[in-house]
Coordinates of C-alpha atoms in Angstrom, one line a residue:
M1 CA -36.6 -195.3 120.0
T2 CA -35.8 -193.2 116.9
P3 CA -32.2 -192.1 116.1
R4 CA -31.6 -188.4 116.8
E5 CA -30.6 -186.2 114.0
W6 CA -27.9 -183.8 115.0
P7 CA -27.4 -180.4 113.3
A8 CA -24.6 -180.2 110.8
E9 CA -22.6 -177.8 112.9
T10 CA -22.8 -180.1 116.0
K11 CA -21.6 -183.0 113.9
Q12 CA -18.7 -181.0 112.5
R13 CA -17.7 -179.8 116.0
A14 CA -17.8 -183.4 117.3
E15 CA -15.8 -184.8 114.4
K16 CA -13.1 -182.1 114.8
A17 CA -12.9 -182.7 118.6
M18 CA -12.6 -186.4 118.1
A19 CA -9.9 -186.0 115.4
D20 CA -8.0 -183.7 117.8
L21 CA -8.4 -186.2 120.6
E22 CA -7.2 -189.1 118.4
A23 CA -4.1 -187.1 117.3
F24 CA -3.4 -186.1 120.9
Y25 CA -3.7 -189.7 122.1
G26 CA -1.3 -191.0 119.5
D27 CA 1.3 -188.4 120.5
F28 CA 0.6 -189.0 124.2
C29 CA 1.2 -192.7 124.0
N30 CA 4.5 -192.2 122.2
R31 CA 5.9 -190.0 125.0
T32 CA 7.7 -191.1 128.1
P33 CA 5.9 -190.7 131.4
F34 CA 8.0 -187.6 132.1
G35 CA 7.0 -186.1 128.7
R36 CA 3.3 -186.9 129.3
R37 CA 3.0 -184.7 132.4
P38 CA 3.0 -181.3 130.6
E39 CA 0.5 -182.6 128.1
T40 CA -2.2 -183.5 130.7
P41 CA -3.9 -180.1 130.7
K42 CA -4.5 -180.5 126.9
L43 CA -6.3 -183.8 127.6
E44 CA -8.7 -182.1 130.0
Q45 CA -9.4 -179.4 127.4
L46 CA -10.1 -181.9 124.7
H47 CA -12.4 -183.9 127.0
S48 CA -14.4 -180.7 127.6
R49 CA -14.7 -180.1 123.9
V50 CA -15.8 -183.6 123.1
M51 CA -18.4 -183.6 125.9
G52 CA -19.6 -180.1 124.8
A53 CA -20.2 -181.3 121.3
S54 CA -22.4 -184.2 122.4

């Protein structure tokens, strides 16, 4: 199986989405369970962006 070459735009979108997800996850882990609840919708949005870029 040959590796797939992704267009530059797709790579950039994926890298940006992953960077946002990593930053969000770091903040999320540092919050208390009560402080995490309002952040949950952001996680779903980031998940959609990551999946859309792949």
